[in-house]
Amino acid sequence: ALLTDLYQLTMLQAYAAHRMEEPAVFEFFVRRLPPQRGFLLAAGLEQALAYLETLRVQPDELGWLAKDGRFTKEFLQYLERLRFTGDVHAMPEGTVFFPNEPILRVTAPIPQAQLVESRLINLLQLETVIASKAARSVLAAPGKLLVDFGMRRAHGAEAALLAARASYLAGFSGTSNVLAGRAFGIPLYGTVAHAFIEAHDDEAEAFVRFAKAQQGPVTFLLDTYDTEAAARTVVSLAPRLKRDGVRIGAIRLDSGDLAAHAKQVRHILDAGGLGEVKIFSSGGLDELELFSLLKAGAPIDGFGVGTQLGASADAPVLDCAYKLEEYAGRPRAKRSEGKATLPGRKQVHRTYGPDGRMAFDTLSLEAERVEGEALLVPVMRGGRRFGEAPSLAETRARAAQELARLPEDLRRMIPEPPYPPYPVKVSRGLEELAGRLAAS
């Protein structure tokens, strides 16, 4: 509960002192897309709901707050009793969305809805950023094995775990992060480091020792010294390893001109009777490089994407917000220059074209009758989850379906953004409410 900003607690103390407990409606949305993005992929809802469902201020935390001196005894007693009892509507994880569309709506007594702001933004932004980045690699390399290699460049332990989850949700095949495999059931993939090869006086000896110590197919790293020479070494070792029950599954390329090396290595492997051995590449890759490699005809079967993915290097943050849209039954709106909001609790409706692709969205008031598929659905009622939470496999399938429905312009890899904007209309009812509120 204390993983929050101080001003949430100081506001709560004022709410509590004046008995402000009326229902409030807050919505989380992204104001504008980064130039490098044409869409975003919603992620992080599972962690957000788990946070809300278990929200408690623990006795030791209350003791620490008491020593701080900012908070009254009455407020600390209030915090001791505080639980989240509100309702939540959200876009299911794996849903494509666009600017100003709420992906989560919280309805709860205003102290509860206010307190959770900082952590909800923290969770939803992180996974949405990574899932949206990962989705671009999925589009750039359809049908290829894609593995999250981003743990060592992620911004901390939780970020590394949730990035592995978000990338798998978006369509990656797995992760190298062992704890993420245990926590979320994500398939694990791994190879070998240059250090293991360097620790041996002979590269062939390193290959044999590594291979015999593994269970299942082995992947060899070829570019510690001379990539093509290492490929020929693998070919020469293959009969011996096969007799010893070792199956060579793949080789990994991690540096240099990956397209050229892949073509040469593919030729060496095929000529040596190892046509079934896959080529896997890594080394600072992003979706544009994946696209370029495949466009150049590089015979690469899979990619490890790490540095660029783990912190979404080209677009690491979203201009996102969690804003009050209604309090005590009355619509509210912010009028700040450049940060104005639309009032009222809202819904997003999606309309598809004859080809099944997304055509346009309509942002409306919740109670309005608008054509199209309603994207916000109830996920929590009275502080408890509403129905069975979808499995990660189901969420992953939804993301795949959403990406397949993207307009063609938003599926393409564009080296020089911005992307053409997807149309998001504002309903007449919402426009009229905003106009009346502005005039009052």
GROMACS .gro file of C-alpha atoms in nm:
model
  440
    1ALA     CA    1   0.000   0.000   0.000
    2LEU     CA    2   0.291   0.237   0.063
    3LEU     CA    3   0.417   0.189  -0.291
    4THR     CA    4   0.253   0.518  -0.380
    5ASP     CA    5   0.324   0.889  -0.399
    6LEU     CA    6   0.310   1.093  -0.080
    7TYR     CA    7   0.038   1.320  -0.214
    8GLN     CA    8  -0.202   1.028  -0.232
    9LEU     CA    9  -0.179   0.991   0.147
   10THR     CA   10  -0.199   1.364   0.218
   11MET     CA   11  -0.511   1.387  -0.003
   12LEU     CA   12  -0.660   1.083   0.171
   13GLN     CA   13  -0.613   1.248   0.508
   14ALA     CA   14  -0.807   1.550   0.383
   15TYR     CA   15  -1.081   1.332   0.227
   16ALA     CA   16  -1.115   1.141   0.554
   17ALA     CA   17  -1.117   1.455   0.769
   18HIS     CA   18  -1.407   1.599   0.566
   19ARG     CA   19  -1.587   1.264   0.525
   20MET     CA   20  -1.565   1.275   0.146
   21GLU     CA   21  -1.669   0.917   0.062
   22GLU     CA   22  -1.895   0.966  -0.239
   23PRO     CA   23  -1.837   0.744  -0.544
   24ALA     CA   24  -1.574   0.867  -0.785
   25VAL     CA   25  -1.496   0.753  -1.139
   26PHE     CA   26  -1.135   0.758  -1.255
   27GLU     CA   27  -1.014   0.647  -1.599
   28PHE     CA   28  -0.668   0.544  -1.718
   29PHE     CA   29  -0.584   0.646  -2.075
   30VAL     CA   30  -0.296   0.755  -2.298
   31ARG     CA   31  -0.310   1.112  -2.425
   32ARG     CA   32  -0.097   1.061  -2.738
   33LEU     CA   33   0.103   0.789  -2.906
   34PRO     CA   34   0.483   0.805  -2.926
   35PRO     CA   35   0.589   0.889  -3.283
   36GLN     CA   36   0.727   0.535  -3.319
   37ARG     CA   37   0.389   0.374  -3.252
   38GLY     CA   38   0.070   0.346  -3.454
   39PHE     CA   39  -0.118   0.158  -3.182
   40LEU     CA   40  -0.083   0.025  -2.828
   41LEU     CA   41  -0.158  -0.316  -2.679
   42ALA     CA   42  -0.325  -0.320  -2.337
   43ALA     CA   43  -0.142  -0.522  -2.072
   44GLY     CA   44  -0.098  -0.531  -1.696
   45LEU     CA   45  -0.462  -0.576  -1.595
   46GLU     CA   46  -0.397  -0.904  -1.411
   47GLN     CA   47  -0.139  -0.743  -1.184
   48ALA     CA   48  -0.359  -0.436  -1.135
   49LEU     CA   49  -0.654  -0.645  -1.017
   50ALA     CA   50  -0.434  -0.851  -0.787
   51TYR     CA   51  -0.310  -0.526  -0.631
   52LEU     CA   52  -0.661  -0.392  -0.577
   53GLU     CA   53  -0.792  -0.718  -0.434
   54THR     CA   54  -0.519  -0.744  -0.172
   55LEU     CA   55  -0.478  -0.377  -0.082
   56ARG     CA   56  -0.398  -0.346   0.290
   57VAL     CA   57  -0.194  -0.113   0.509
   58GLN     CA   58   0.003  -0.346   0.734
   59PRO     CA   59   0.063  -0.285   1.108
   60ASP     CA   60   0.437  -0.219   1.061
   61GLU     CA   61   0.354   0.030   0.784
   62LEU     CA   62   0.111   0.211   1.012
   63GLY     CA   63   0.380   0.226   1.280
   64TRP     CA   64   0.625   0.379   1.035
   65LEU     CA   65   0.368   0.636   0.921
   66ALA     CA   66   0.295   0.727   1.282
   67LYS     CA   67   0.663   0.811   1.337
   68ASP     CA   68   0.669   1.032   1.027
   69GLY     CA   69   0.460   1.294   1.205
   70ARG     CA   70   0.246   1.402   0.909
   71PHE     CA   71  -0.061   1.198   0.988
   72THR     CA   72  -0.317   1.211   1.267
   73LYS     CA   73  -0.407   0.920   1.491
   74GLU     CA   74  -0.760   0.925   1.348
   75PHE     CA   75  -0.629   0.900   0.991
   76LEU     CA   76  -0.401   0.610   1.075
   77GLN     CA   77  -0.701   0.427   1.223
   78TYR     CA   78  -0.886   0.504   0.900
   79LEU     CA   79  -0.600   0.357   0.697
   80GLU     CA   80  -0.600   0.044   0.911
   81ARG     CA   81  -0.959  -0.028   0.805
   82LEU     CA   82  -0.916   0.073   0.440
   83ARG     CA   83  -0.989  -0.188   0.171
   84PHE     CA   84  -1.070  -0.153  -0.197
   85THR     CA   85  -1.445  -0.211  -0.238
   86GLY     CA   86  -1.498  -0.061  -0.581
   87ASP     CA   87  -1.587  -0.174  -0.932
   88VAL     CA   88  -1.351  -0.192  -1.228
   89HIS     CA   89  -1.426  -0.198  -1.600
   90ALA     CA   90  -1.139  -0.257  -1.841
   91MET     CA   91  -1.034  -0.358  -2.187
   92PRO     CA   92  -0.919  -0.720  -2.167
   93GLU     CA   93  -0.544  -0.764  -2.186
   94GLY     CA   94  -0.427  -0.805  -2.542
   95THR     CA   95  -0.671  -0.544  -2.678
   96VAL     CA   96  -0.539  -0.288  -2.927
   97PHE     CA   97  -0.623   0.070  -2.828
   98PHE     CA   98  -0.557   0.430  -2.929
   99PRO     CA   99  -0.518   0.779  -2.773
  100ASN     CA  100  -0.777   0.909  -2.525
  101GLU     CA  101  -0.948   0.569  -2.501
  102PRO     CA  102  -0.981   0.456  -2.139
  103ILE     CA  103  -0.846   0.104  -2.095
  104LEU     CA  104  -0.943   0.092  -1.726
  105ARG     CA  105  -1.219   0.261  -1.528
  106VAL     CA  106  -1.235   0.257  -1.148
  107THR     CA  107  -1.557   0.338  -0.963
  108ALA     CA  108  -1.514   0.354  -0.586
  109PRO     CA  109  -1.537   0.587  -0.286
  110ILE     CA  110  -1.300   0.868  -0.373
  111PRO     CA  111  -1.034   0.790  -0.109
  112GLN     CA  112  -0.998   0.436  -0.243
  113ALA     CA  113  -1.002   0.537  -0.607
  114GLN     CA  114  -0.747   0.811  -0.537
  115LEU     CA  115  -0.503   0.600  -0.334
  116VAL     CA  116  -0.456   0.338  -0.607
  117GLU     CA  117  -0.367   0.587  -0.882
  118SER     CA  118   0.012   0.571  -0.862
  119ARG     CA  119   0.046   0.192  -0.851
  120LEU     CA  120  -0.212   0.137  -1.125
  121ILE     CA  121  -0.025   0.373  -1.356
  122ASN     CA  122   0.301   0.204  -1.261
  123LEU     CA  123   0.171  -0.142  -1.353
  124LEU     CA  124  -0.039  -0.061  -1.659
  125GLN     CA  125   0.218   0.164  -1.822
  126LEU     CA  126   0.506  -0.081  -1.785
  127GLU     CA  127   0.336  -0.386  -1.934
  128THR     CA  128   0.157  -0.185  -2.202
  129VAL     CA  129   0.485  -0.025  -2.311
  130ILE     CA  130   0.660  -0.362  -2.340
  131ALA     CA  131   0.365  -0.546  -2.498
  132SER     CA  132   0.329  -0.273  -2.759
  133LYS     CA  133   0.699  -0.292  -2.842
  134ALA     CA  134   0.693  -0.674  -2.856
  135ALA     CA  135   0.387  -0.671  -3.083
  136ARG     CA  136   0.591  -0.486  -3.344
  137SER     CA  137   0.850  -0.766  -3.351
  138VAL     CA  138   0.566  -1.016  -3.389
  139LEU     CA  139   0.440  -0.821  -3.690
  140ALA     CA  140   0.790  -0.779  -3.834
  141ALA     CA  141   0.880  -1.148  -3.810
  142PRO     CA  142   0.559  -1.351  -3.851
  143GLY     CA  143   0.596  -1.719  -3.776
  144LYS     CA  144   0.948  -1.684  -3.634
  145LEU     CA  145   1.065  -1.798  -3.292
  146LEU     CA  146   1.090  -1.483  -3.077
  147VAL     CA  147   1.251  -1.497  -2.733
  148ASP     CA  148   1.269  -1.226  -2.467
  149PHE     CA  149   1.637  -1.174  -2.378
  150GLY     CA  150   1.575  -0.846  -2.195
  151MET     CA  151   1.620  -0.927  -1.825
  152ARG     CA  152   1.972  -0.788  -1.783
  153ARG     CA  153   1.876  -0.453  -1.940
  154ALA     CA  154   1.537  -0.419  -1.767
  155HIS     CA  155   1.495  -0.153  -1.500
  156GLY     CA  156   1.487  -0.383  -1.200
  157ALA     CA  157   1.357  -0.725  -1.102
  158GLU     CA  158   0.982  -0.661  -1.122
  159ALA     CA  159   1.026  -0.487  -1.457
  160ALA     CA  160   1.218  -0.787  -1.592
  161LEU     CA  161   0.947  -1.033  -1.482
  162LEU     CA  162   0.658  -0.825  -1.613
  163ALA     CA  163   0.841  -0.752  -1.939
  164ALA     CA  164   0.875  -1.126  -1.997
  165ARG     CA  165   0.503  -1.166  -1.931
  166ALA     CA  166   0.406  -0.872  -2.154
  167SER     CA  167   0.620  -0.988  -2.445
  168TYR     CA  168   0.477  -1.341  -2.425
  169LEU     CA  169   0.125  -1.197  -2.411
  170ALA     CA  170   0.202  -1.000  -2.728
  171GLY     CA  171   0.310  -1.313  -2.917
  172PHE     CA  172   0.670  -1.393  -2.826
  173SER     CA  173   0.752  -1.763  -2.805
  174GLY     CA  174   0.921  -1.752  -2.468
  175THR     CA  175   1.184  -1.597  -2.242
  176SER     CA  176   1.531  -1.661  -2.104
  177ASN     CA  177   1.410  -1.538  -1.760
  178VAL     CA  178   1.385  -1.851  -1.544
  179LEU     CA  179   1.175  -1.693  -1.269
  180ALA     CA  180   0.927  -1.564  -1.529
  181GLY     CA  181   0.897  -1.920  -1.656
  182ARG     CA  182   0.810  -2.040  -1.309
  183ALA     CA  183   0.581  -1.747  -1.222
  184PHE     CA  184   0.380  -1.733  -1.543
  185GLY     CA  185   0.433  -2.067  -1.718
  186ILE     CA  186   0.622  -1.907  -2.006
  187PRO     CA  187   0.838  -2.146  -2.214
  188LEU     CA  188   1.210  -2.107  -2.142
  189TYR     CA  189   1.484  -2.075  -2.403
  190GLY     CA  190   1.858  -2.041  -2.354
  191THR     CA  191   2.187  -2.101  -2.530
  192VAL     CA  192   2.541  -2.044  -2.399
  193ALA     CA  193   2.762  -1.740  -2.336
  194HIS     CA  194   3.091  -1.646  -2.496
  195ALA     CA  195   3.257  -1.686  -2.155
  196PHE     CA  196   3.202  -2.063  -2.163
  197ILE     CA  197   3.378  -2.087  -2.500
  198GLU     CA  198   3.661  -1.857  -2.389
  199ALA     CA  199   3.714  -2.060  -2.072
  200HIS     CA  200   3.838  -2.350  -2.289
  201ASP     CA  201   4.165  -2.367  -2.482
  202ASP     CA  202   3.986  -2.529  -2.775
  203GLU     CA  203   3.649  -2.423  -2.921
  204ALA     CA  204   3.560  -2.778  -3.028
  205GLU     CA  205   3.623  -2.904  -2.676
  206ALA     CA  206   3.393  -2.633  -2.541
  207PHE     CA  207   3.118  -2.739  -2.782
  208VAL     CA  208   3.148  -3.107  -2.684
  209ARG     CA  209   3.155  -3.041  -2.311
  210PHE     CA  210   2.856  -2.810  -2.327
  211ALA     CA  211   2.657  -3.047  -2.547
  212LYS     CA  212   2.716  -3.353  -2.328
  213ALA     CA  213   2.607  -3.165  -2.016
  214GLN     CA  214   2.264  -3.079  -2.160
  215GLN     CA  215   1.933  -3.259  -2.163
  216GLY     CA  216   1.754  -3.226  -2.497
  217PRO     CA  217   1.858  -3.043  -2.816
  218VAL     CA  218   2.163  -2.819  -2.788
  219THR     CA  219   2.229  -2.473  -2.935
  220PHE     CA  220   2.586  -2.370  -3.016
  221LEU     CA  221   2.711  -2.011  -3.013
  222LEU     CA  222   2.932  -1.960  -3.320
  223ASP     CA  223   3.074  -1.608  -3.316
  224THR     CA  224   3.320  -1.609  -3.027
  225TYR     CA  225   3.611  -1.619  -3.274
  226ASP     CA  226   3.539  -1.701  -3.639
  227THR     CA  227   3.174  -1.764  -3.719
  228GLU     CA  228   3.212  -1.970  -4.037
  229ALA     CA  229   3.501  -2.173  -3.893
  230ALA     CA  230   3.286  -2.251  -3.589
  231ALA     CA  231   3.006  -2.369  -3.820
  232ARG     CA  232   3.246  -2.609  -3.988
  233THR     CA  233   3.353  -2.732  -3.643
  234VAL     CA  234   2.993  -2.808  -3.558
  235VAL     CA  235   2.956  -3.005  -3.882
  236SER     CA  236   3.269  -3.207  -3.803
  237LEU     CA  237   3.147  -3.282  -3.449
  238ALA     CA  238   2.793  -3.376  -3.551
  239PRO     CA  239   2.852  -3.750  -3.621
  240ARG     CA  240   3.035  -3.797  -3.290
  241LEU     CA  241   2.768  -3.612  -3.094
  242LYS     CA  242   2.492  -3.807  -3.266
  243ARG     CA  243   2.656  -4.134  -3.159
  244ASP     CA  244   2.659  -4.001  -2.804
  245GLY     CA  245   2.287  -3.924  -2.823
  246VAL     CA  246   2.325  -3.547  -2.860
  247ARG     CA  247   2.092  -3.369  -3.103
  248ILE     CA  248   2.199  -3.031  -3.239
  249GLY     CA  249   1.890  -2.813  -3.246
  250ALA     CA  250   2.026  -2.475  -3.349
  251ILE     CA  251   2.322  -2.241  -3.373
  252ARG     CA  252   2.324  -1.881  -3.253
  253LEU     CA  253   2.472  -1.577  -3.425
  254ASP     CA  254   2.524  -1.273  -3.204
  255SER     CA  255   2.744  -1.023  -3.390
  256GLY     CA  256   2.865  -0.893  -3.722
  257ASP     CA  257   2.667  -0.884  -4.046
  258LEU     CA  258   2.393  -1.123  -3.936
  259ALA     CA  259   2.239  -1.160  -4.282
  260ALA     CA  260   2.570  -1.246  -4.447
  261HIS     CA  261   2.678  -1.480  -4.167
  262ALA     CA  262   2.339  -1.653  -4.168
  263LYS     CA  263   2.360  -1.721  -4.542
  264GLN     CA  264   2.714  -1.857  -4.518
  265VAL     CA  265   2.640  -2.068  -4.211
  266ARG     CA  266   2.323  -2.204  -4.370
  267HIS     CA  267   2.528  -2.317  -4.669
  268ILE     CA  268   2.789  -2.484  -4.444
  269LEU     CA  269   2.527  -2.664  -4.237
  270ASP     CA  270   2.329  -2.782  -4.539
  271ALA     CA  271   2.640  -2.907  -4.716
  272GLY     CA  272   2.737  -3.095  -4.400
  273GLY     CA  273   2.405  -3.276  -4.375
  274LEU     CA  274   2.267  -3.052  -4.099
  275GLY     CA  275   1.976  -2.903  -4.291
  276GLU     CA  276   1.745  -2.953  -3.993
  277VAL     CA  277   1.959  -2.734  -3.764
  278LYS     CA  278   1.799  -2.393  -3.710
  279ILE     CA  279   1.970  -2.054  -3.712
  280PHE     CA  280   1.892  -1.825  -3.419
  281SER     CA  281   2.018  -1.465  -3.400
  282SER     CA  282   2.054  -1.205  -3.127
  283GLY     CA  283   2.261  -0.895  -3.057
  284GLY     CA  284   2.084  -0.564  -2.998
  285LEU     CA  285   1.798  -0.638  -3.236
  286ASP     CA  286   1.471  -0.450  -3.267
  287GLU     CA  287   1.167  -0.492  -3.489
  288LEU     CA  288   1.307  -0.278  -3.773
  289GLU     CA  289   1.623  -0.488  -3.786
  290LEU     CA  290   1.419  -0.808  -3.782
  291PHE     CA  291   1.216  -0.676  -4.072
  292SER     CA  292   1.529  -0.573  -4.264
  293LEU     CA  293   1.702  -0.906  -4.208
  294LEU     CA  294   1.406  -1.106  -4.330
  295LYS     CA  295   1.347  -0.871  -4.623
  296ALA     CA  296   1.711  -0.929  -4.722
  297GLY     CA  297   1.645  -1.302  -4.731
  298ALA     CA  298   1.847  -1.393  -4.423
  299PRO     CA  299   1.774  -1.762  -4.346
  300ILE     CA  300   1.712  -1.698  -3.977
  301ASP     CA  301   1.454  -1.908  -3.794
  302GLY     CA  302   1.438  -1.721  -3.466
  303PHE     CA  303   1.552  -1.413  -3.276
  304GLY     CA  304   1.648  -1.321  -2.922
  305VAL     CA  305   1.534  -0.965  -2.860
  306GLY     CA  306   1.678  -0.810  -2.546
  307THR     CA  307   1.826  -0.464  -2.506
  308GLN     CA  308   1.573  -0.285  -2.724
  309LEU     CA  309   1.276  -0.473  -2.581
  310GLY     CA  310   1.347  -0.482  -2.206
  311ALA     CA  311   1.297  -0.109  -2.163
  312SER     CA  312   1.127  -0.037  -2.499
  313ALA     CA  313   1.429   0.174  -2.588
  314ASP     CA  314   1.273   0.380  -2.867
  315ALA     CA  315   0.955   0.465  -2.669
  316PRO     CA  316   1.016   0.384  -2.301
  317VAL     CA  317   0.729   0.585  -2.153
  318LEU     CA  318   0.371   0.674  -2.234
  319ASP     CA  319   0.201   1.009  -2.188
  320CYS     CA  320  -0.064   0.841  -1.977
  321ALA     CA  321  -0.300   0.960  -1.706
  322TYR     CA  322  -0.553   0.844  -1.446
  323LYS     CA  323  -0.809   1.121  -1.415
  324LEU     CA  324  -1.128   1.196  -1.224
  325GLU     CA  325  -1.423   1.196  -1.465
  326GLU     CA  326  -1.716   1.191  -1.221
  327TYR     CA  327  -1.769   1.253  -0.849
  328ALA     CA  328  -2.086   1.219  -0.642
  329GLY     CA  329  -2.286   1.158  -0.960
  330ARG     CA  330  -2.167   1.476  -1.133
  331PRO     CA  331  -1.931   1.483  -1.435
  332ARG     CA  332  -1.589   1.638  -1.382
  333ALA     CA  333  -1.327   1.753  -1.632
  334LYS     CA  334  -0.980   1.901  -1.623
  335ARG     CA  335  -0.932   2.215  -1.833
  336SER     CA  336  -0.554   2.257  -1.805
  337GLU     CA  337  -0.386   2.378  -2.123
  338GLY     CA  338  -0.276   2.079  -2.328
  339LYS     CA  339  -0.414   1.836  -2.070
  340ALA     CA  340  -0.790   1.888  -2.084
  341THR     CA  341  -1.004   1.580  -2.031
  342LEU     CA  342  -1.350   1.472  -2.144
  343PRO     CA  343  -1.603   1.434  -1.860
  344GLY     CA  344  -1.818   1.141  -1.753
  345ARG     CA  345  -1.777   0.766  -1.740
  346LYS     CA  346  -1.703   0.648  -2.090
  347GLN     CA  347  -1.715   0.349  -2.322
  348VAL     CA  348  -1.518   0.269  -2.638
  349HIS     CA  349  -1.698   0.110  -2.933
  350ARG     CA  350  -1.507  -0.049  -3.221
  351THR     CA  351  -1.639  -0.081  -3.575
  352TYR     CA  352  -1.487  -0.321  -3.827
  353GLY     CA  353  -1.480  -0.295  -4.205
  354PRO     CA  354  -1.601  -0.555  -4.458
  355ASP     CA  355  -1.253  -0.712  -4.451
  356GLY     CA  356  -1.275  -0.772  -4.075
  357ARG     CA  357  -1.009  -0.510  -4.003
  358MET     CA  358  -1.055  -0.228  -3.750
  359ALA     CA  359  -1.219   0.068  -3.926
  360PHE     CA  360  -1.276   0.327  -3.652
  361ASP     CA  361  -1.354   0.364  -3.281
  362THR     CA  362  -1.615   0.579  -3.111
  363LEU     CA  363  -1.555   0.729  -2.766
  364SER     CA  364  -1.891   0.778  -2.597
  365LEU     CA  365  -2.064   0.811  -2.263
  366GLU     CA  366  -2.125   0.476  -2.100
  367ALA     CA  367  -2.503   0.505  -2.121
  368GLU     CA  368  -2.514   0.611  -2.488
  369ARG     CA  369  -2.637   0.372  -2.755
  370VAL     CA  370  -2.355   0.355  -3.007
  371GLU     CA  371  -2.289   0.106  -3.284
  372GLY     CA  372  -1.988  -0.119  -3.260
  373GLU     CA  373  -1.830  -0.362  -3.016
  374ALA     CA  374  -1.804  -0.229  -2.658
  375LEU     CA  375  -1.444  -0.275  -2.544
  376LEU     CA  376  -1.468  -0.197  -2.172
  377VAL     CA  377  -1.611  -0.490  -1.977
  378PRO     CA  378  -1.671  -0.547  -1.602
  379VAL     CA  379  -1.373  -0.719  -1.437
  380MET     CA  380  -1.421  -0.638  -1.067
  381ARG     CA  381  -1.728  -0.578  -0.852
  382GLY     CA  382  -1.725  -0.480  -0.485
  383GLY     CA  383  -1.350  -0.527  -0.467
  384ARG     CA  384  -1.361  -0.884  -0.597
  385ARG     CA  385  -1.285  -1.011  -0.945
  386PHE     CA  386  -1.584  -1.058  -1.169
  387GLY     CA  387  -1.589  -1.410  -1.309
  388GLU     CA  388  -1.290  -1.622  -1.400
  389ALA     CA  389  -0.974  -1.439  -1.504
  390PRO     CA  390  -0.859  -1.541  -1.853
  391SER     CA  391  -0.545  -1.751  -1.865
  392LEU     CA  392  -0.227  -1.608  -2.013
  393ALA     CA  393  -0.277  -1.843  -2.309
  394GLU     CA  394  -0.625  -1.698  -2.369
  395THR     CA  395  -0.492  -1.343  -2.341
  396ARG     CA  396  -0.214  -1.429  -2.586
  397ALA     CA  397  -0.471  -1.565  -2.832
  398ARG     CA  398  -0.671  -1.243  -2.800
  399ALA     CA  399  -0.362  -1.036  -2.877
  400ALA     CA  400  -0.295  -1.244  -3.188
  401GLN     CA  401  -0.652  -1.190  -3.305
  402GLU     CA  402  -0.625  -0.816  -3.240
  403LEU     CA  403  -0.300  -0.783  -3.434
  404ALA     CA  404  -0.455  -0.972  -3.726
  405ARG     CA  405  -0.737  -0.715  -3.732
  406LEU     CA  406  -0.510  -0.409  -3.746
  407PRO     CA  407  -0.541  -0.188  -4.054
  408GLU     CA  408  -0.260  -0.262  -4.298
  409ASP     CA  409  -0.103   0.083  -4.253
  410LEU     CA  410  -0.053   0.014  -3.881
  411ARG     CA  411   0.097  -0.331  -3.941
  412ARG     CA  412   0.381  -0.204  -4.158
  413MET     CA  413   0.730  -0.130  -4.027
  414ILE     CA  414   0.789   0.237  -4.103
  415PRO     CA  415   1.149   0.353  -4.048
  416GLU     CA  416   1.046   0.718  -4.033
  417PRO     CA  417   0.734   0.775  -3.817
  418PRO     CA  418   0.471   0.900  -3.751
  419TYR     CA  419   0.212   0.646  -3.852
  420PRO     CA  420  -0.116   0.755  -4.011
  421PRO     CA  421  -0.362   0.818  -3.727
  422TYR     CA  422  -0.637   0.565  -3.664
  423PRO     CA  423  -0.978   0.738  -3.651
  424VAL     CA  424  -1.125   0.775  -3.301
  425LYS     CA  425  -1.457   0.963  -3.311
  426VAL     CA  426  -1.623   1.140  -3.019
  427SER     CA  427  -1.995   1.075  -2.982
  428ARG     CA  428  -2.253   1.353  -2.991
  429GLY     CA  429  -2.356   1.287  -2.631
  430LEU     CA  430  -1.999   1.318  -2.505
  431GLU     CA  431  -1.938   1.634  -2.707
  432GLU     CA  432  -2.257   1.790  -2.570
  433LEU     CA  433  -2.172   1.702  -2.209
  434ALA     CA  434  -1.821   1.847  -2.248
  435GLY     CA  435  -1.970   2.164  -2.397
  436ARG     CA  436  -2.223   2.208  -2.115
  437LEU     CA  437  -1.959   2.153  -1.850
  438ALA     CA  438  -1.721   2.401  -2.011
  439ALA     CA  439  -1.996   2.662  -2.026
  440SER     CA  440  -2.101   2.619  -1.663
   0.00000   0.00000   0.00000
